[in-house]
XYZ file of C-alpha atoms in Angstrom:
218
model
C 83.372 99.557 105.206
C 83.445 96.897 107.559
C 79.915 95.050 107.810
C 79.096 92.886 110.428
C 76.146 92.386 112.927
C 75.120 94.791 115.746
C 78.012 95.033 118.707
C 77.520 92.698 121.501
C 76.784 94.397 124.796
C 78.558 94.874 127.035
C 81.829 95.496 124.082
C 83.357 98.782 122.987
C 81.839 100.130 119.883
C 85.344 99.203 117.086
C 83.206 99.314 114.046
C 84.120 103.003 113.298
C 87.976 102.850 114.774
C 87.938 99.424 112.740
C 86.998 102.172 109.652
C 89.434 105.249 110.645
C 92.609 102.694 110.671
C 91.789 100.804 107.537
C 91.889 104.301 105.995
C 94.872 105.464 107.750
C 97.185 101.460 106.732
C 95.790 102.628 102.758
C 96.863 106.357 103.296
C 100.215 104.921 104.901
C 100.845 102.736 101.869
C 100.057 105.401 99.339
C 102.609 107.414 101.208
C 105.107 104.735 100.583
C 104.003 104.615 97.154
C 104.786 108.134 96.051
C 108.021 107.930 97.874
C 108.660 104.680 95.496
C 107.657 106.636 92.646
C 110.123 109.615 93.574
C 113.093 107.402 94.373
C 112.589 105.724 90.538
C 112.518 109.197 88.960
C 115.586 110.003 91.272
C 117.432 107.035 90.044
C 116.101 107.664 86.421
C 117.647 111.281 86.423
C 120.677 109.811 87.877
C 123.280 112.081 90.267
C 123.912 115.782 88.772
C 127.085 116.448 88.223
C 127.706 118.485 91.487
C 128.135 115.056 93.366
C 124.843 114.041 96.373
C 123.101 116.878 98.328
C 125.259 115.448 100.999
C 128.895 115.834 100.690
C 130.162 114.622 103.579
C 132.123 117.828 105.872
C 129.590 119.358 106.792
C 128.482 120.690 103.432
C 125.449 120.397 102.082
C 124.416 122.073 98.026
C 121.212 123.390 96.874
C 119.183 121.227 95.657
C 117.378 120.178 92.724
C 113.553 121.071 91.698
C 113.288 116.843 91.551
C 115.140 116.837 95.026
C 113.091 119.364 96.544
C 109.935 117.041 95.602
C 111.106 114.265 97.278
C 112.028 115.946 100.375
C 108.164 117.094 99.917
C 107.120 113.710 99.322
C 108.783 112.053 102.003
C 107.007 115.158 104.702
C 103.968 113.684 103.107
C 104.280 110.203 103.868
C 106.100 110.602 106.926
C 102.664 112.976 108.194
C 100.617 110.084 106.607
C 102.667 107.171 108.850
C 101.731 108.584 111.746
C 98.125 109.083 110.806
C 98.424 105.681 110.236
C 99.564 104.858 113.309
C 97.655 107.433 115.866
C 94.234 105.237 114.144
C 95.685 102.061 114.221
C 96.683 102.367 118.270
C 92.988 104.159 118.512
C 91.870 100.443 117.519
C 93.923 98.267 118.990
C 93.346 99.367 122.322
C 89.828 98.630 121.872
C 89.862 95.219 120.332
C 92.378 93.989 123.379
C 89.485 95.587 126.002
C 87.365 93.657 124.208
C 89.108 90.656 124.046
C 89.208 90.793 127.881
C 85.524 91.262 128.294
C 84.374 88.307 125.561
C 87.360 85.866 126.661
C 87.269 86.707 130.787
C 90.483 86.457 131.315
C 93.489 88.953 131.760
C 94.737 89.930 128.502
C 98.506 88.266 128.160
C 99.522 91.466 127.515
C 99.377 94.421 129.690
C 98.214 97.861 127.853
C 101.558 99.497 128.302
C 103.075 97.337 125.318
C 99.980 98.549 123.189
C 102.347 101.266 122.327
C 106.120 100.441 123.864
C 105.597 97.137 122.266
C 106.697 99.044 118.803
C 109.865 100.403 119.983
C 111.528 98.603 122.963
C 113.919 95.835 121.137
C 113.899 91.759 121.172
C 109.961 92.822 121.943
C 109.035 94.057 119.152
C 109.614 91.306 116.808
C 106.187 89.897 118.321
C 104.592 91.234 120.959
C 102.140 94.072 118.396
C 101.280 90.245 116.539
C 100.384 88.686 119.693
C 98.125 92.059 120.796
C 96.062 91.408 117.601
C 96.507 87.374 117.287
C 95.128 87.161 120.939
C 92.192 89.873 120.165
C 91.425 87.578 117.489
C 91.414 84.638 118.970
C 89.111 86.374 122.349
C 86.804 87.085 119.374
C 86.230 83.976 117.381
C 87.127 80.785 119.706
C 88.030 77.657 117.649
C 88.726 79.622 114.552
C 92.255 79.803 113.075
C 94.328 83.084 113.425
C 94.141 84.543 109.575
C 96.655 84.086 106.864
C 96.717 87.624 106.820
C 98.546 88.691 110.492
C 101.757 86.533 109.276
C 101.593 87.844 106.063
C 101.091 91.568 107.613
C 103.610 91.023 110.542
C 106.276 89.362 108.000
C 106.261 92.394 105.620
C 106.468 94.621 108.275
C 109.403 93.255 109.865
C 110.773 93.876 106.292
C 109.949 96.724 106.061
C 111.435 98.409 108.779
C 114.238 96.432 109.921
C 115.487 95.853 106.585
C 118.321 98.658 107.285
C 116.615 101.114 104.279
C 112.679 100.991 105.968
C 110.765 103.052 108.524
C 114.003 102.732 110.966
C 117.405 103.821 109.027
C 118.563 106.436 110.196
C 120.100 108.434 106.954
C 119.073 111.623 106.408
C 116.267 112.658 103.213
C 119.777 113.570 101.586
C 121.005 110.263 101.881
C 118.333 109.228 100.772
C 118.803 110.668 98.057
C 122.701 109.637 96.963
C 121.017 106.146 97.371
C 118.673 106.288 94.987
C 121.186 107.215 92.792
C 123.804 104.381 93.449
C 121.943 101.821 94.300
C 117.708 102.118 94.190
C 116.577 98.655 94.645
C 117.284 98.493 98.295
C 115.146 100.935 99.009
C 112.376 99.808 96.368
C 112.299 96.377 98.250
C 111.806 98.309 102.011
C 108.920 100.236 99.959
C 106.954 97.339 99.078
C 107.431 95.304 101.946
C 106.063 98.299 103.462
C 102.906 99.126 100.590
C 102.360 95.334 101.257
C 102.434 94.942 105.220
C 99.657 98.047 105.013
C 97.775 96.829 102.488
C 97.743 93.002 104.734
C 97.171 95.615 107.699
C 93.879 96.599 106.197
C 92.784 92.824 105.813
C 93.775 92.633 109.262
C 91.625 94.939 111.427
C 88.258 94.225 109.043
C 88.783 90.416 109.974
C 89.559 91.518 113.858
C 87.403 93.668 113.469
C 84.348 91.957 112.298
C 85.088 89.164 114.394
C 84.357 91.407 116.955
C 81.248 93.488 116.068
C 79.500 88.845 115.482
C 80.630 87.833 118.937
C 78.257 86.879 121.321
C 77.083 88.544 124.473
C 79.743 88.389 127.125
C 78.031 86.030 129.568
């Protein structure tokens, strides 16, 4: 549970939203951990004699039990990631609004970037981190942005932009073939995303605590 002083008057409540965001992040981390575990199982089992599931030219062989299980695990992990995204963005909207109230100044980033900042090329390298960092600075003037913010963002970029993370375009069957052929890049991406989820939970707690302890805005 995120503990802190009573919410300052004039600010949107963020404690429950922070708890939901922490839960969503940890749930997403668990989903990526399960994916990694199944990728290890696939690598240890080795590719069947019949070859990879996607055999090219539109031909797909029937999946075995382990491959079918990986499809289920992937779907569960994707659902967990969706829950994480919704809860995190809901929290981020609130802390951004509170940062504007606490600082008395317009935010550096327009509200639309809370959503588009994650998907628009180039700006997605720094806008989301900037939104979180600005919320912390407005909530705790004079305090240094926690190291976990940079750790979270660095791991997130490593996991999503490595070519095997959230943004790769391979189908699940193609990922299974990767696990058979060379599992280490997949595991490295999974580890980065799990680390980002855990670090992100600490980031949410830090910003939420700063805002619940913030003095009453003038």
